JSON list of N, CA and C in Angstrom, two decimals:
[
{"chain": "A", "resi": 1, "resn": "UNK", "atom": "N", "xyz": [-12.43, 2.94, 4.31]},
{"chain": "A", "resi": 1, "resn": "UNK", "atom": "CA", "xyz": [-12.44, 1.51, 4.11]},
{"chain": "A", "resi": 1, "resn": "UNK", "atom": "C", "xyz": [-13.55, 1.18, 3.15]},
{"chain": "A", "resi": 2, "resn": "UNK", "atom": "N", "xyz": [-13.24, 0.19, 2.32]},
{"chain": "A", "resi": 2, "resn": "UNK", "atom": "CA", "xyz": [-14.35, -0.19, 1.64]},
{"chain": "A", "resi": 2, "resn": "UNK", "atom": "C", "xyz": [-13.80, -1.38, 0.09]},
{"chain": "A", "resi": 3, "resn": "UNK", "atom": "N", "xyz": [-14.60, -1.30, -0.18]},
{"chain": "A", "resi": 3, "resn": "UNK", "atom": "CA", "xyz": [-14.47, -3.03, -1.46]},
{"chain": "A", "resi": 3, "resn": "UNK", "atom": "C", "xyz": [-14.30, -2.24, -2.60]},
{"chain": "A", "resi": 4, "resn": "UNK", "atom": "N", "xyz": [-13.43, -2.24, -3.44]},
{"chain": "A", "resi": 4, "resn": "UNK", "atom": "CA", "xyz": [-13.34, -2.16, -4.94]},
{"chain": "A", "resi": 4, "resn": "UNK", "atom": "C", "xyz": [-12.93, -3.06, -5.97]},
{"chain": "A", "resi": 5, "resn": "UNK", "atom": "N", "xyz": [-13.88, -3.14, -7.09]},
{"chain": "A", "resi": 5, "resn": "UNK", "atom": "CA", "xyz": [-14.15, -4.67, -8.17]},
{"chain": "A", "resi": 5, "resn": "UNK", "atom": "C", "xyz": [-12.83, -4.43, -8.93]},
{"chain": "A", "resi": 6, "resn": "UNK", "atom": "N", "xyz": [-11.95, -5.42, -8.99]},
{"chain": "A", "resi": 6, "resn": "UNK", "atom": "CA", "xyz": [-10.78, -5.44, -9.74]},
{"chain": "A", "resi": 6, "resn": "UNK", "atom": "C", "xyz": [-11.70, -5.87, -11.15]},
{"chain": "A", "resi": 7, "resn": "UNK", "atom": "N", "xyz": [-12.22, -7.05, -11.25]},
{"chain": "A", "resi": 7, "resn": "UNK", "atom": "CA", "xyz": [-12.76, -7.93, -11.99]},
{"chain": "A", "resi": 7, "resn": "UNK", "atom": "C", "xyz": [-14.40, -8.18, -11.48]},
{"chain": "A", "resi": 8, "resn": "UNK", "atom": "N", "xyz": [-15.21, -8.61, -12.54]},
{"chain": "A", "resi": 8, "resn": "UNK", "atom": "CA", "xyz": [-16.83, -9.45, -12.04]},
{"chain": "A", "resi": 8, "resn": "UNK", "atom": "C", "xyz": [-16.46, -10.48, -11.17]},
{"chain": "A", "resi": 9, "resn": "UNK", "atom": "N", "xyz": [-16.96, -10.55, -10.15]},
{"chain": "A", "resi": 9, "resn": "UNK", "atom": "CA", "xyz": [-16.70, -11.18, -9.11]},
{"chain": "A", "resi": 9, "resn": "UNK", "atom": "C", "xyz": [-15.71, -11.59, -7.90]},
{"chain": "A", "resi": 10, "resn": "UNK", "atom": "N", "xyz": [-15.04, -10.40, -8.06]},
{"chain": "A", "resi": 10, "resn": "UNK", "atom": "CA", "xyz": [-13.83, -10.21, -7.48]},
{"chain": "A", "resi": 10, "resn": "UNK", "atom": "C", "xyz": [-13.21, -8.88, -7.14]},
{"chain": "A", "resi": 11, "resn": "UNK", "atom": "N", "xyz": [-13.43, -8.81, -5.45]},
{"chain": "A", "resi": 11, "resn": "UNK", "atom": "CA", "xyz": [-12.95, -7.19, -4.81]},
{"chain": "A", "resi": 11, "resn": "UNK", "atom": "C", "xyz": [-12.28, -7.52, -4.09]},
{"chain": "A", "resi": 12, "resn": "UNK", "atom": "N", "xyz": [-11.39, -6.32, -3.58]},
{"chain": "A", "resi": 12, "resn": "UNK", "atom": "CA", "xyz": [-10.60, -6.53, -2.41]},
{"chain": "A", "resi": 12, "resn": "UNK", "atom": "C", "xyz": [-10.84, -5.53, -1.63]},
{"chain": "A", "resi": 13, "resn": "UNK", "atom": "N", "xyz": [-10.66, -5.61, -0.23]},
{"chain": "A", "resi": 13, "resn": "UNK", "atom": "CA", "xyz": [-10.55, -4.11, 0.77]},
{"chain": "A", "resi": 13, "resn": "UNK", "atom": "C", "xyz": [-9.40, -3.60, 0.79]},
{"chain": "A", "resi": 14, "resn": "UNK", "atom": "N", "xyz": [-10.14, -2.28, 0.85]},
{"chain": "A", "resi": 14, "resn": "UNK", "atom": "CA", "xyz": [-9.24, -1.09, 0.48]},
{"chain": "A", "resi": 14, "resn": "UNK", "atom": "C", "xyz": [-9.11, 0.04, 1.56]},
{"chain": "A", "resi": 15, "resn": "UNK", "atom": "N", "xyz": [-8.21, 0.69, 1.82]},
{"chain": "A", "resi": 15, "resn": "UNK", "atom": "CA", "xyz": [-8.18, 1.57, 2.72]},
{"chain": "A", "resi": 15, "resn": "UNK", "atom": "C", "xyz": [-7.49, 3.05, 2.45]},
{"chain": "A", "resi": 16, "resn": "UNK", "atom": "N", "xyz": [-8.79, 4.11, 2.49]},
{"chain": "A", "resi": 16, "resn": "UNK", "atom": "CA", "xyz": [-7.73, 5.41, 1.68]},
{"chain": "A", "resi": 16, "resn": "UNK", "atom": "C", "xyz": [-7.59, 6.44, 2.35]},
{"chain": "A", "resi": 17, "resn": "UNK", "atom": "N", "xyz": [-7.05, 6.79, 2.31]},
{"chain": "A", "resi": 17, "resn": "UNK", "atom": "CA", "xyz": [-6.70, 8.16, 2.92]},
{"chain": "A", "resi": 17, "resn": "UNK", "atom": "C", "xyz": [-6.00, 9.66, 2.00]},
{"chain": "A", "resi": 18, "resn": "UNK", "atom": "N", "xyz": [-6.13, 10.47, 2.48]},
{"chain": "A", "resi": 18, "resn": "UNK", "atom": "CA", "xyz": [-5.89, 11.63, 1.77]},
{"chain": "A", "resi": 18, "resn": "UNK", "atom": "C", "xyz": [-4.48, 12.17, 1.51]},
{"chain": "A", "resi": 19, "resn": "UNK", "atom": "N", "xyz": [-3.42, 11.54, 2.58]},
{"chain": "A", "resi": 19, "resn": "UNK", "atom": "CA", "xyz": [-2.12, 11.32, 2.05]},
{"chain": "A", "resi": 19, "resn": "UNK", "atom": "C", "xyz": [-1.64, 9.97, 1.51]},
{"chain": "A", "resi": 20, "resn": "UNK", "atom": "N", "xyz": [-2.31, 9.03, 1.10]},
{"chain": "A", "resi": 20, "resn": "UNK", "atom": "CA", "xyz": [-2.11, 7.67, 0.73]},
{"chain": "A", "resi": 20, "resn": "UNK", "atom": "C", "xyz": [-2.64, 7.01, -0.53]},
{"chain": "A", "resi": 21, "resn": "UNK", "atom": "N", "xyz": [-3.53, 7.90, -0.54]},
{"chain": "A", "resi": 21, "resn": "UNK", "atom": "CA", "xyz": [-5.33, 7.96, -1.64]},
{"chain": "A", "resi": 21, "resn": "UNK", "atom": "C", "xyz": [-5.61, 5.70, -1.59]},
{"chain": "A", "resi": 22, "resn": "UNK", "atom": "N", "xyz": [-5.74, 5.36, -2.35]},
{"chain": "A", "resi": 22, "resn": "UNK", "atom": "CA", "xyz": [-6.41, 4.03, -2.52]},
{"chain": "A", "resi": 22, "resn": "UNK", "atom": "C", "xyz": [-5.32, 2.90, -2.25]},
{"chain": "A", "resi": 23, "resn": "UNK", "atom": "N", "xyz": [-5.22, 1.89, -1.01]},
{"chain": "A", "resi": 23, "resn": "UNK", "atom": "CA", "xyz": [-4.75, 1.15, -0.89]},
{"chain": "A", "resi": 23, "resn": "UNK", "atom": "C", "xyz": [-5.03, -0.05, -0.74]},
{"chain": "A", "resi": 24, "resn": "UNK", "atom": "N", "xyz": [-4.53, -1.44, -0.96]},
{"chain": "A", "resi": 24, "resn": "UNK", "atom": "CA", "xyz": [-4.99, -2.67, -1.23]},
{"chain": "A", "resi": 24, "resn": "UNK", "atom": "C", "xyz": [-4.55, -2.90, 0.49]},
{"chain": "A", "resi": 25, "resn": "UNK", "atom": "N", "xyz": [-5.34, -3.22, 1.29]},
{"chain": "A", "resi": 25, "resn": "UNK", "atom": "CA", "xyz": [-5.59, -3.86, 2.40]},
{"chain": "A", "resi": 25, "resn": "UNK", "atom": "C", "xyz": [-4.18, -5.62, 2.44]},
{"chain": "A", "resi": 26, "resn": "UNK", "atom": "N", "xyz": [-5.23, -5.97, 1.61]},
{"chain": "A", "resi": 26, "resn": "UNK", "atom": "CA", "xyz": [-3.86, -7.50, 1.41]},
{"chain": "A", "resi": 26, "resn": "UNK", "atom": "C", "xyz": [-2.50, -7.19, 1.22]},
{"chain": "A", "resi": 27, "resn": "UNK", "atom": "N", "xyz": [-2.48, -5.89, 0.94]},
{"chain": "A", "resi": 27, "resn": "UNK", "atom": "CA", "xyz": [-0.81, -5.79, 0.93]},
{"chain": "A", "resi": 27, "resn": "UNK", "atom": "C", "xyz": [-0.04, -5.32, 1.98]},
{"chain": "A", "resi": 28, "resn": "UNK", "atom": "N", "xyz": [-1.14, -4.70, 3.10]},
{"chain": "A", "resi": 28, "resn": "UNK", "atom": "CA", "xyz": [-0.37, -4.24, 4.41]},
{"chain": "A", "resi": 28, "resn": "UNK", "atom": "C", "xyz": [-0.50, -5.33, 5.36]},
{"chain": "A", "resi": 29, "resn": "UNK", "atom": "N", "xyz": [-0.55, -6.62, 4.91]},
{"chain": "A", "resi": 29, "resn": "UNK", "atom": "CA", "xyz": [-1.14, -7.96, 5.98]},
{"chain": "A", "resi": 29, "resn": "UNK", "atom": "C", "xyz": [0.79, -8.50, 6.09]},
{"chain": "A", "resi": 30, "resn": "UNK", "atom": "N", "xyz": [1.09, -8.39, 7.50]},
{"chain": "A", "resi": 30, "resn": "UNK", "atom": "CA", "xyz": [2.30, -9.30, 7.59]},
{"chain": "A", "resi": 30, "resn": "UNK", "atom": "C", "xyz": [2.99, -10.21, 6.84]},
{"chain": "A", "resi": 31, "resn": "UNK", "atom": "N", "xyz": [3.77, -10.27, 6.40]},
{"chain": "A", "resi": 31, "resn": "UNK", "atom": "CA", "xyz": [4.46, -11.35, 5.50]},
{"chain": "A", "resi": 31, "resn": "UNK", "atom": "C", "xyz": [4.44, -12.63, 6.27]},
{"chain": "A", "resi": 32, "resn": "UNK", "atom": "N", "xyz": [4.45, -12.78, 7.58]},
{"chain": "A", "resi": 32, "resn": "UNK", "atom": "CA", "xyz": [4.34, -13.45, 8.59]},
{"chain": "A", "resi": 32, "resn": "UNK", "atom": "C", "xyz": [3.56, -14.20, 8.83]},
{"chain": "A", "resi": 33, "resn": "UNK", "atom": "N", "xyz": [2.32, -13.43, 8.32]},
{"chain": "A", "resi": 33, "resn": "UNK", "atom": "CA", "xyz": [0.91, -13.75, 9.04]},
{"chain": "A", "resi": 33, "resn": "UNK", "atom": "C", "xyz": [0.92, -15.23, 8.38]},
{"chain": "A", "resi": 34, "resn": "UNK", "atom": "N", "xyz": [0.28, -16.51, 9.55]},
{"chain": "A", "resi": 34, "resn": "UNK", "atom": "CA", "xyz": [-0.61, -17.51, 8.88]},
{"chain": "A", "resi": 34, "resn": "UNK", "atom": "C", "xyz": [-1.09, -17.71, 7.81]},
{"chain": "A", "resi": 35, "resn": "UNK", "atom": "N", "xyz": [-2.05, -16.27, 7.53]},
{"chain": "A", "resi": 35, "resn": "UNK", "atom": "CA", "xyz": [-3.24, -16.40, 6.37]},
{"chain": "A", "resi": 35, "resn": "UNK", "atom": "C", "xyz": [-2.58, -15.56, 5.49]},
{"chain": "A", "resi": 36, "resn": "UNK", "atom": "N", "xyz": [-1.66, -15.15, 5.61]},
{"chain": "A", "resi": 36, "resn": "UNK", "atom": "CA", "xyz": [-0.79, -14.66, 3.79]},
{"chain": "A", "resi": 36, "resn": "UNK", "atom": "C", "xyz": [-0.96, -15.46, 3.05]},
{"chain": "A", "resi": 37, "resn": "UNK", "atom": "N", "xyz": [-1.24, -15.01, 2.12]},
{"chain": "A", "resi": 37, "resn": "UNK", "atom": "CA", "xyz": [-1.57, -16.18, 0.53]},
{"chain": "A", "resi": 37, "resn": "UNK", "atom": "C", "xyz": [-2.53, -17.49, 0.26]},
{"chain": "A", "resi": 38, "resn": "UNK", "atom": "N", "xyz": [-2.89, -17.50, 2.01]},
{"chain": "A", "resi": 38, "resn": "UNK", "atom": "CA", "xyz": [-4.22, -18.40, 1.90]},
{"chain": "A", "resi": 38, "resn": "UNK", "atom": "C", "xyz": [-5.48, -17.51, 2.25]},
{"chain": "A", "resi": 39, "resn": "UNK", "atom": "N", "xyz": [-5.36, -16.58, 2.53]},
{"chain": "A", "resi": 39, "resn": "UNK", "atom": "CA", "xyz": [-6.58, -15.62, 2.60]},
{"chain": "A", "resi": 39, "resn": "UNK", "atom": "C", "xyz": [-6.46, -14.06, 1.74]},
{"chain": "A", "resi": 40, "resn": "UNK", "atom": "N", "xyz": [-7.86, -13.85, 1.43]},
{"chain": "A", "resi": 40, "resn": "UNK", "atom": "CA", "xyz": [-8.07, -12.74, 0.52]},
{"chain": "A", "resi": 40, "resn": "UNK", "atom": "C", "xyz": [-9.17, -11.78, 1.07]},
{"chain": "A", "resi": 41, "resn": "UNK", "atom": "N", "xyz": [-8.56, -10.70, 1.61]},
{"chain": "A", "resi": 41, "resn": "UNK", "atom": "CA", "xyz": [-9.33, -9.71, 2.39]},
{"chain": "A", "resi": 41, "resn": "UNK", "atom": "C", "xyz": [-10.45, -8.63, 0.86]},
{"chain": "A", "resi": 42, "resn": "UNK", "atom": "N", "xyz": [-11.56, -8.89, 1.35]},
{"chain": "A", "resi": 42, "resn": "UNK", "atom": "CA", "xyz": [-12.88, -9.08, 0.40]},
{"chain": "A", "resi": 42, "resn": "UNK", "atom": "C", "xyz": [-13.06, -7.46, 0.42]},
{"chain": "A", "resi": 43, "resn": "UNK", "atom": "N", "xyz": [-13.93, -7.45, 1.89]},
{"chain": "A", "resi": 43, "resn": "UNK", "atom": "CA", "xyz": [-14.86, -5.95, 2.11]},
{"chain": "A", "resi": 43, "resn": "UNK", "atom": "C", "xyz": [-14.82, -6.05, 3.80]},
{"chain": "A", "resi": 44, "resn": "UNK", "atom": "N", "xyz": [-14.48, -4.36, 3.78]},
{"chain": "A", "resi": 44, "resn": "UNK", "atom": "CA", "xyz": [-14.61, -3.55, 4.98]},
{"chain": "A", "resi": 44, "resn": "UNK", "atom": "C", "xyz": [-15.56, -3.33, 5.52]},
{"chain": "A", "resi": 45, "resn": "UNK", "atom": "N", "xyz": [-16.75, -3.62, 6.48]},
{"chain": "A", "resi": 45, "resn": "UNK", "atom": "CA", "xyz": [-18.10, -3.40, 6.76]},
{"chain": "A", "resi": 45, "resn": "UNK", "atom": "C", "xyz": [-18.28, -1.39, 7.78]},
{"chain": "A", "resi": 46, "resn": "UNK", "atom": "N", "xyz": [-16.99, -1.71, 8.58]},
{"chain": "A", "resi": 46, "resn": "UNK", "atom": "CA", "xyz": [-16.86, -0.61, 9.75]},
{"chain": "A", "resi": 46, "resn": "UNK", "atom": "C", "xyz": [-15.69, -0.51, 10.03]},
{"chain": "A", "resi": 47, "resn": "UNK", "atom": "N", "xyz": [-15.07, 0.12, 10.75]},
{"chain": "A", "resi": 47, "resn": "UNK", "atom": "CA", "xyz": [-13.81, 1.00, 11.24]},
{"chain": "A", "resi": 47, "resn": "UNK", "atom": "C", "xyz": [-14.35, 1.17, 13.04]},
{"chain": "A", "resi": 48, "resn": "UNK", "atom": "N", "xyz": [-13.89, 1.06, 14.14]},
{"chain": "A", "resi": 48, "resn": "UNK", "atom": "CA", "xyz": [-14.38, 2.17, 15.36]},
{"chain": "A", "resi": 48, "resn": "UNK", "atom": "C", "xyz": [-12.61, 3.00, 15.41]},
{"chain": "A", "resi": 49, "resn": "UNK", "atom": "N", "xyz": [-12.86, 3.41, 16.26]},
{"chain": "A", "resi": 49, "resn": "UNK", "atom": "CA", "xyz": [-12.18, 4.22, 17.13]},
{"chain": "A", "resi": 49, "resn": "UNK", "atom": "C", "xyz": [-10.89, 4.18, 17.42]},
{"chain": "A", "resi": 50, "resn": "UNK", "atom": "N", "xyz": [-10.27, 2.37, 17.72]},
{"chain": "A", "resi": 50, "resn": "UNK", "atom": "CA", "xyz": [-9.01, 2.09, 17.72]},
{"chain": "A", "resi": 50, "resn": "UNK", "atom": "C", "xyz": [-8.35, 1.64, 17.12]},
{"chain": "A", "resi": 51, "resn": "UNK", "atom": "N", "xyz": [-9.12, 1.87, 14.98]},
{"chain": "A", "resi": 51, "resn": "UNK", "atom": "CA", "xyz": [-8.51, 1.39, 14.06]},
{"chain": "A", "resi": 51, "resn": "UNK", "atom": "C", "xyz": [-8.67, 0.19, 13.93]},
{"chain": "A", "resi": 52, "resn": "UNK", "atom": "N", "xyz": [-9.86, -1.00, 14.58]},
{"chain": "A", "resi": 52, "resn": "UNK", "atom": "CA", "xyz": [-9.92, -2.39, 14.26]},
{"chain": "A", "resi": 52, "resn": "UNK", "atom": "C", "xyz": [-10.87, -2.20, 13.12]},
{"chain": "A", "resi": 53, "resn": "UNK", "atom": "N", "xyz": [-10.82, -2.98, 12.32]},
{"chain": "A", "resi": 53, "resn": "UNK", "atom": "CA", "xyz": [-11.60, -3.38, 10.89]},
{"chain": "A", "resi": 53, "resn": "UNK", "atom": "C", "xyz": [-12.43, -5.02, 11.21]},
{"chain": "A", "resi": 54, "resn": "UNK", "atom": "N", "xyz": [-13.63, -4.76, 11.02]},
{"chain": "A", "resi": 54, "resn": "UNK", "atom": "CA", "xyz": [-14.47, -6.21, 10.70]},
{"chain": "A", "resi": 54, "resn": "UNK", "atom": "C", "xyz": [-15.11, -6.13, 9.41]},
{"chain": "A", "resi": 55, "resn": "UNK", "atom": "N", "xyz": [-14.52, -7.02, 8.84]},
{"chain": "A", "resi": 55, "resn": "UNK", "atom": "CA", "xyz": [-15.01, -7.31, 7.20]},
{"chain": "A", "resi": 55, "resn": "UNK", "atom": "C", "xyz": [-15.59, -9.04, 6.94]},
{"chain": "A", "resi": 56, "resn": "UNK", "atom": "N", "xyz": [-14.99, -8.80, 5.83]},
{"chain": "A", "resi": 56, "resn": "UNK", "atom": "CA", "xyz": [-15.30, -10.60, 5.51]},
{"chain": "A", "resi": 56, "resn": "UNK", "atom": "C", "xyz": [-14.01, -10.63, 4.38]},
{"chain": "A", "resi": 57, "resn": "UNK", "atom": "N", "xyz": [-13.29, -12.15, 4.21]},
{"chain": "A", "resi": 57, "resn": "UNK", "atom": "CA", "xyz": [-12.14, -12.53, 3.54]},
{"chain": "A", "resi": 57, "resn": "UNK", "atom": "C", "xyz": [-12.61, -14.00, 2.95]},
{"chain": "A", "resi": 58, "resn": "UNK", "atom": "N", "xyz": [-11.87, -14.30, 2.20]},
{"chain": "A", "resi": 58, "resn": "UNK", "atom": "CA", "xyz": [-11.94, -15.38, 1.54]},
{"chain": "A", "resi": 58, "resn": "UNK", "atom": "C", "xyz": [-10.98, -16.51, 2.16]},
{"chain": "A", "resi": 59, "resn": "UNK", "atom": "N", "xyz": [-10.98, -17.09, 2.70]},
{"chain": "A", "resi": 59, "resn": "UNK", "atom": "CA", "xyz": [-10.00, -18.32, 3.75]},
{"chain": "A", "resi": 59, "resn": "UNK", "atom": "C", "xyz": [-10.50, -19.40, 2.92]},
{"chain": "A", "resi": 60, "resn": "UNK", "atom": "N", "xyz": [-9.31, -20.01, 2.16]},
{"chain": "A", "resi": 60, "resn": "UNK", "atom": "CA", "xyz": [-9.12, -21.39, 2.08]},
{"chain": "A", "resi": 60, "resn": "UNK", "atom": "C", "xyz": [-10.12, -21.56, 1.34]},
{"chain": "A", "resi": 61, "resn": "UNK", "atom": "N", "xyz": [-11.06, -20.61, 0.20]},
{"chain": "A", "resi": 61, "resn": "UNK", "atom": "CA", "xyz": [-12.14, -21.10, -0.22]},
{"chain": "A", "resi": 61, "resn": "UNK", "atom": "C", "xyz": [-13.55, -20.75, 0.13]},
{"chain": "A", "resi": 62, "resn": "UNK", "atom": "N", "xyz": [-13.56, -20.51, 1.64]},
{"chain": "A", "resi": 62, "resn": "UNK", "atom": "CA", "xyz": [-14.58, -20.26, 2.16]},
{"chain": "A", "resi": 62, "resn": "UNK", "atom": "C", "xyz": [-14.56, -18.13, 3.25]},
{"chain": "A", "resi": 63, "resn": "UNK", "atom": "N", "xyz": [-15.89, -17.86, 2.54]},
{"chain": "A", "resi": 63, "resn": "UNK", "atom": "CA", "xyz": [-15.85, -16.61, 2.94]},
{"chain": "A", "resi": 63, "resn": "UNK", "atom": "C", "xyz": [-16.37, -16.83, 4.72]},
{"chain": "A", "resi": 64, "resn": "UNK", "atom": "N", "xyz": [-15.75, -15.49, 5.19]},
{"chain": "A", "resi": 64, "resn": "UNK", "atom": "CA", "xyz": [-15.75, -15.55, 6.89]},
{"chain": "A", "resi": 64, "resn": "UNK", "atom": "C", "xyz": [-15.33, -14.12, 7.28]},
{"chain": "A", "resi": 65, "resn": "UNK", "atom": "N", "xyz": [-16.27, -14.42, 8.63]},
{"chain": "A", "resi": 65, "resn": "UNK", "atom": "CA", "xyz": [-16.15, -12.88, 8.96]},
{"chain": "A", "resi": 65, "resn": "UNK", "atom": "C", "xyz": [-14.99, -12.46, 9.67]},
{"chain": "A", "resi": 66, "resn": "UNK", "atom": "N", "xyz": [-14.02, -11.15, 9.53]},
{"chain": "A", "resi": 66, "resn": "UNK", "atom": "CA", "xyz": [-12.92, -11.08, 9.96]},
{"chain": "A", "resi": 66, "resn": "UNK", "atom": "C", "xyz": [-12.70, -9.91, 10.96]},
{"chain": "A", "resi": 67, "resn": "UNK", "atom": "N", "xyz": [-11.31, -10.06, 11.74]},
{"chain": "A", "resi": 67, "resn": "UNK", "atom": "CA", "xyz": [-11.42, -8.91, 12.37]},
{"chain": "A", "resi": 67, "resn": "UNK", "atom": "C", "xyz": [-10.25, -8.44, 12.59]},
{"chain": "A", "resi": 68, "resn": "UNK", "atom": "N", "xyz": [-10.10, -7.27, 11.79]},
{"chain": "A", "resi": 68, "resn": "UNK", "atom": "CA", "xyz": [-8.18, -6.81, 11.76]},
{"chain": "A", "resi": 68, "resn": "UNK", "atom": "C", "xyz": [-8.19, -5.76, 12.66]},
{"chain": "A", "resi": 69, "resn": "UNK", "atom": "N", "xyz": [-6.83, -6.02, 13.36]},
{"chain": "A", "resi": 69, "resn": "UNK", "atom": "CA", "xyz": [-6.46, -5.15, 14.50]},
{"chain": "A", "resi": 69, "resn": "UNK", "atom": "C", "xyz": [-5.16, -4.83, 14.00]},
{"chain": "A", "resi": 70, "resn": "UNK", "atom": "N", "xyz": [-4.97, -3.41, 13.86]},
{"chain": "A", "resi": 70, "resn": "UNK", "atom": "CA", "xyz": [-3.92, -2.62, 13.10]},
{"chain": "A", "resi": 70, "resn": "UNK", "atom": "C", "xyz": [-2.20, -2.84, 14.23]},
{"chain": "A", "resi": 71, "resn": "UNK", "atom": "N", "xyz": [-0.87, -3.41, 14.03]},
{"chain": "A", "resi": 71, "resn": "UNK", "atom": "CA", "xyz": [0.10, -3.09, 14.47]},
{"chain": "A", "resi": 71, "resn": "UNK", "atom": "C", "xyz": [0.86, -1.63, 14.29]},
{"chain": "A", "resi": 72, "resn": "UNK", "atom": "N", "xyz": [0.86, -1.23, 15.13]},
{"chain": "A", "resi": 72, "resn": "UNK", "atom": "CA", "xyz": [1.47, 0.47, 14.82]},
{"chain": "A", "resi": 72, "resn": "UNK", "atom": "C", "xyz": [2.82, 0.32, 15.75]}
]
């Protein structure tokens, strides 16, 4: 997990793996979800154990701390 700069002032979280290599986080977010297209997942801080992610996203303008819990 972690932030990579598309542009100056502008990253997204990313999540890689060794059969997957570099993936954009915002693109595995539900089509469903509420915050599709009004939120922009920033940076990954940590990972534990059962695959939850706490980062920070961009909502509506304003950055906030987040907390993704993976559907498998």
């Amino acid at each position: 997990m972690g932030r990579s700069g598309q542009r100056e002032f502008y990253t997204r979280m990313f999540l890689w793996t060794p059969e997957t290599g570099m993936l954009d986080v915002n693109d595995l977010v539900d089509p469903a979800d509420p915050l599709k297209g009004v939120a922009r997942l920033d940076d990954a801080a940590a990972v534990n154990a059962s695959g939850q992610i706490v980062g920070q996203a961009l909502i509506r303008g304003q950055l906030r701390a987040v907390l993704l819990t993976p559907v498998r």
